[in-house]
Amino acid sequence: MRLSQYFLPLLKETPKEAQIASHRLMLRAGMIQQSSAGIYSWLPLGKKVLDKIEEIVREEQNRAGALEILMPTIQPAELWQESGRYDDYGAEMLRIRDRHDRDMLYGPTNEEQITDIFRSHLRSYKALPLNMYHIQWKFRDEVRPRFGIMRGREFLMKDAYSFDLDADKARVAYNKMFVSYLKTFARMGLTAIPMEADTGPIGGDMSHEFIILAETGESGVYFHKDWLNTDLITDIDYDQDLQPVVDKFTSLYARADEKHDPDNCPISAADLMVLRGIEIGHIFYFGEKYSAAMGATVSGPDGKPVPVHMGSYGIGVSRLVGGIIEASHDDKGIIWPDSVAPFGAAVVNLKPGDAVCEAAAGDLYEKLMKAGLDPLLDDRDERPGAKLASMDLIGIPWQIVVGPRGMDNGVVEVKHRKSGETVEISPESALNKVLANDIA
Ligand code: ATP
Ligand code: MG
């Protein structure tokens, strides 16, 4: 992409309304624009990152055996009346009336909708296990939308729903999602801590919130210091028994502050750390709650109908954009992990119009493009300082800077955004270094 042909409305000033780094940086980097409280447009750079995150989530859901579907954003009130949540959900639900005076709502989540799909088609345990997910916009009329897209009113969520014959089988489904979440977040460069969460009134349910550590997190987290050096999950065989893997991770202490009891903490004070966390995912086993209320039953091996056991599994796809920035930035701007970076490399031409610089920058740009790195060419007519600052701001992993002084000596400058490493080498060596992702 040539920056002169792109839409990247960078802000020089720090927006006053933004209280946390990710919100500030997303506005300054021209990623989003507020439409109304908690509702945002995604501009080209933001949309690109959002798509990359979404794709990682999708790939890992597919690998774990979940099937992608797409349910609507607008749902009929009747479904929620059946489950009893139409009244319970309260003011967070955006209620809509259509031209025929039918009560509708903008979905805050989709348990009812998916249960309706299930009961319309499936009657036998032989169809199980089944896990279906979608990646769809949700609306929750949050009391305090804030921190940009981190707590929005409209936000993109991946929500999966599992169906099993009994609680033991449901645990297998739960464990698959548990482990796949660790891998999903690891691919984004994040260490996510699964934290035992409230399970509501029905005892014996399982629930974990996945949180990443960040000063600006909304909840306090007490955790074992070994969380800071656990191995990230990179490879999983979903056919094996995952319980030992889950046990290994859940044996390391992690609790939200309201669930942490200092008098009965199983680990020593020396091992205990407290920091703040951002919730990026939440998995839940709730048994027959919706299936019983909505008549989603299957006949078991003995021919008797039983309500199906369900779980639901959310990931805050749009929240992750902010979460990753909270976890990875400095005072100059965003530092994207390679896997979600909007562009793989930037070629900065410090002197557009100069024949030598143009030729060298254009050549590097073409070669990076051919190599599939999706480069950005900064060919704007701007001050060199402003160009370099904006590349730091938008956080592209590699920058190759082409300027007239360097070209006189046959060199360009290569900068690695994360490590700060800077070297002056020939354009060819620069290309090789970037393509090899060769960080000193
Ligand atoms: P929170 O406690 O942060 O309100 P929640 O428990 O209401 O979250 P879930 O219903 O479990 O959230 O939704 C699944 C995921 O969707 C959450 O883990 C979070 O990452 C994301 N999410 C929830 N609410 C919002 C929001 N208002 N804006 C952006 N993402 C959200
Ligand atoms: Mg909430």
mmCIF file of N, CA, C and O in Angstrom, residues 325-360:
data_model
loop_
_atom_site.group_PDB
_atom_site.id
_atom_site.type_symbol
_atom_site.label_atom_id
_atom_site.label_comp_id
_atom_site.label_asym_id
_atom_site.label_seq_id
_atom_site.Cartn_x
_atom_site.Cartn_y
_atom_site.Cartn_z
ATOM 1 N N ILE A 325 -2.658 -3.725 22.339
ATOM 2 C CA ILE A 325 -1.929 -2.453 22.444
ATOM 3 C C ILE A 325 -1.544 -2.167 23.898
ATOM 4 O O ILE A 325 -0.414 -1.746 24.186
ATOM 5 N N GLU A 326 -2.463 -2.426 24.828
ATOM 6 C CA GLU A 326 -2.123 -2.218 26.243
ATOM 7 C C GLU A 326 -0.899 -3.052 26.620
ATOM 8 O O GLU A 326 -0.045 -2.622 27.377
ATOM 9 N N ALA A 327 -0.836 -4.271 26.078
ATOM 10 C CA ALA A 327 0.262 -5.173 26.428
ATOM 11 C C ALA A 327 1.534 -4.849 25.657
ATOM 12 O O ALA A 327 2.614 -5.306 26.033
ATOM 13 N N SER A 328 1.425 -4.092 24.573
ATOM 14 C CA SER A 328 2.588 -3.904 23.705
ATOM 15 C C SER A 328 2.630 -2.507 23.068
ATOM 16 O O SER A 328 2.162 -2.304 21.956
ATOM 17 N N HIS A 329 3.183 -1.573 23.816
ATOM 18 C CA HIS A 329 3.369 -0.213 23.287
ATOM 19 C C HIS A 329 4.492 0.460 24.072
ATOM 20 O O HIS A 329 4.924 -0.053 25.106
ATOM 21 N N ASP A 330 4.964 1.583 23.561
ATOM 22 C CA ASP A 330 5.892 2.408 24.343
ATOM 23 C C ASP A 330 5.491 3.866 24.175
ATOM 24 O O ASP A 330 4.412 4.147 23.631
ATOM 25 N N ASP A 331 6.333 4.787 24.606
ATOM 26 C CA ASP A 331 5.882 6.195 24.544
ATOM 27 C C ASP A 331 5.836 6.733 23.113
ATOM 28 O O ASP A 331 5.278 7.790 22.865
ATOM 29 N N LYS A 332 6.395 5.988 22.161
ATOM 30 C CA LYS A 332 6.325 6.436 20.769
ATOM 31 C C LYS A 332 5.087 5.921 20.045
ATOM 32 O O LYS A 332 4.695 6.452 19.010
ATOM 33 N N GLY A 333 4.522 4.831 20.566
ATOM 34 C CA GLY A 333 3.338 4.312 19.890
ATOM 35 C C GLY A 333 3.136 2.827 20.081
ATOM 36 O O GLY A 333 3.621 2.228 21.046
ATOM 37 N N ILE A 334 2.429 2.249 19.112
ATOM 38 C CA ILE A 334 2.059 0.838 19.183
ATOM 39 C C ILE A 334 3.243 -0.026 18.734
ATOM 40 O O ILE A 334 4.038 0.393 17.885
ATOM 41 N N ILE A 335 3.346 -1.219 19.312
ATOM 42 C CA ILE A 335 4.343 -2.197 18.842
ATOM 43 C C ILE A 335 3.574 -3.467 18.511
ATOM 44 O O ILE A 335 3.312 -4.285 19.393
ATOM 45 N N TRP A 336 3.160 -3.633 17.262
ATOM 46 C CA TRP A 336 2.329 -4.798 16.934
ATOM 47 C C TRP A 336 3.139 -6.087 16.946
ATOM 48 O O TRP A 336 4.228 -6.146 16.364
ATOM 49 N N PRO A 337 2.603 -7.136 17.569
ATOM 50 C CA PRO A 337 3.180 -8.464 17.355
ATOM 51 C C PRO A 337 3.046 -8.797 15.857
ATOM 52 O O PRO A 337 2.061 -8.379 15.223
ATOM 53 N N ASP A 338 4.007 -9.528 15.306
ATOM 54 C CA ASP A 338 3.997 -9.798 13.862
ATOM 55 C C ASP A 338 2.660 -10.361 13.382
ATOM 56 O O ASP A 338 2.187 -10.035 12.303
ATOM 57 N N SER A 339 2.075 -11.239 14.194
ATOM 58 C CA SER A 339 0.883 -11.971 13.741
ATOM 59 C C SER A 339 -0.327 -11.085 13.490
ATOM 60 O O SER A 339 -1.225 -11.469 12.760
ATOM 61 N N VAL A 340 -0.382 -9.908 14.091
ATOM 62 C CA VAL A 340 -1.554 -9.054 13.891
ATOM 63 C C VAL A 340 -1.192 -7.690 13.301
ATOM 64 O O VAL A 340 -2.060 -6.822 13.161
ATOM 65 N N ALA A 341 0.083 -7.500 12.953
ATOM 66 C CA ALA A 341 0.515 -6.206 12.428
ATOM 67 C C ALA A 341 -0.241 -5.884 11.133
ATOM 68 O O ALA A 341 -0.410 -6.755 10.289
ATOM 69 N N PRO A 342 -0.702 -4.635 10.992
ATOM 70 C CA PRO A 342 -1.479 -4.284 9.798
ATOM 71 C C PRO A 342 -0.634 -4.362 8.521
ATOM 72 O O PRO A 342 -1.170 -4.643 7.446
ATOM 73 N N PHE A 343 0.640 -4.074 8.626
ATOM 74 C CA PHE A 343 1.576 -4.237 7.510
ATOM 75 C C PHE A 343 2.816 -4.927 8.062
ATOM 76 O O PHE A 343 3.197 -4.685 9.201
ATOM 77 N N GLY A 344 3.449 -5.767 7.235
ATOM 78 C CA GLY A 344 4.614 -6.504 7.720
ATOM 79 C C GLY A 344 5.852 -5.638 7.821
ATOM 80 O O GLY A 344 6.717 -5.868 8.660
ATOM 81 N N ALA A 345 5.949 -4.637 6.950
ATOM 82 C CA ALA A 345 7.118 -3.763 6.947
ATOM 83 C C ALA A 345 6.727 -2.427 6.322
ATOM 84 O O ALA A 345 5.783 -2.365 5.536
ATOM 85 N N ALA A 346 7.465 -1.386 6.693
ATOM 86 C CA ALA A 346 7.244 -0.079 6.084
ATOM 87 C C ALA A 346 8.519 0.348 5.380
ATOM 88 O O ALA A 346 9.617 0.164 5.905
ATOM 89 N N VAL A 347 8.363 0.858 4.167
ATOM 90 C CA VAL A 347 9.498 1.465 3.479
ATOM 91 C C VAL A 347 9.247 2.970 3.510
ATOM 92 O O VAL A 347 8.209 3.441 3.050
ATOM 93 N N VAL A 348 10.179 3.695 4.126
ATOM 94 C CA VAL A 348 9.987 5.134 4.268
ATOM 95 C C VAL A 348 10.937 5.854 3.313
ATOM 96 O O VAL A 348 12.156 5.755 3.454
ATOM 97 N N ASN A 349 10.352 6.526 2.354
ATOM 98 C CA ASN A 349 11.166 7.337 1.453
ATOM 99 C C ASN A 349 11.230 8.750 2.006
ATOM 100 O O ASN A 349 10.245 9.476 2.008
ATOM 101 N N LEU A 350 12.429 9.120 2.504
ATOM 102 C CA LEU A 350 12.554 10.431 3.142
ATOM 103 C C LEU A 350 12.502 11.578 2.137
ATOM 104 O O LEU A 350 12.250 12.711 2.495
ATOM 105 N N LYS A 351 12.771 11.264 0.844
ATOM 106 C CA LYS A 351 12.786 12.351 -0.137
ATOM 107 C C LYS A 351 12.052 11.972 -1.427
ATOM 108 O O LYS A 351 12.692 11.683 -2.450
ATOM 109 N N PRO A 352 10.719 11.969 -1.364
ATOM 110 C CA PRO A 352 9.966 11.674 -2.588
ATOM 111 C C PRO A 352 10.328 12.716 -3.647
ATOM 112 O O PRO A 352 10.550 13.884 -3.322
ATOM 113 N N GLY A 353 10.415 12.292 -4.884
ATOM 114 C CA GLY A 353 10.799 13.218 -5.950
ATOM 115 C C GLY A 353 12.273 13.065 -6.300
ATOM 116 O O GLY A 353 12.685 13.337 -7.424
ATOM 117 N N ASP A 354 13.067 12.584 -5.362
ATOM 118 C CA ASP A 354 14.477 12.325 -5.631
ATOM 119 C C ASP A 354 14.594 10.994 -6.362
ATOM 120 O O ASP A 354 14.120 9.965 -5.890
ATOM 121 N N ALA A 355 15.190 11.041 -7.547
ATOM 122 C CA ALA A 355 15.166 9.864 -8.428
ATOM 123 C C ALA A 355 15.805 8.640 -7.784
ATOM 124 O O ALA A 355 15.264 7.533 -7.850
ATOM 125 N N VAL A 356 16.947 8.851 -7.121
ATOM 126 C CA VAL A 356 17.656 7.708 -6.527
ATOM 127 C C VAL A 356 16.832 7.094 -5.394
ATOM 128 O O VAL A 356 16.646 5.878 -5.307
ATOM 129 N N CYS A 357 16.315 7.959 -4.511
ATOM 130 C CA CYS A 357 15.510 7.473 -3.390
ATOM 131 C C CYS A 357 14.255 6.767 -3.890
ATOM 132 O O CYS A 357 13.860 5.720 -3.377
ATOM 133 N N GLU A 358 13.613 7.372 -4.875
ATOM 134 C CA GLU A 358 12.376 6.766 -5.392
ATOM 135 C C GLU A 358 12.629 5.386 -5.950
ATOM 136 O O GLU A 358 11.858 4.458 -5.694
ATOM 137 N N ALA A 359 13.722 5.284 -6.708
ATOM 138 C CA ALA A 359 14.014 3.983 -7.324
ATOM 139 C C ALA A 359 14.305 2.943 -6.247
ATOM 140 O O ALA A 359 13.775 1.825 -6.287
ATOM 141 N N ALA A 360 15.117 3.317 -5.257
ATOM 142 C CA ALA A 360 15.482 2.347 -4.219
ATOM 143 C C ALA A 360 14.272 1.965 -3.369
ATOM 144 O O ALA A 360 14.023 0.781 -3.106
#
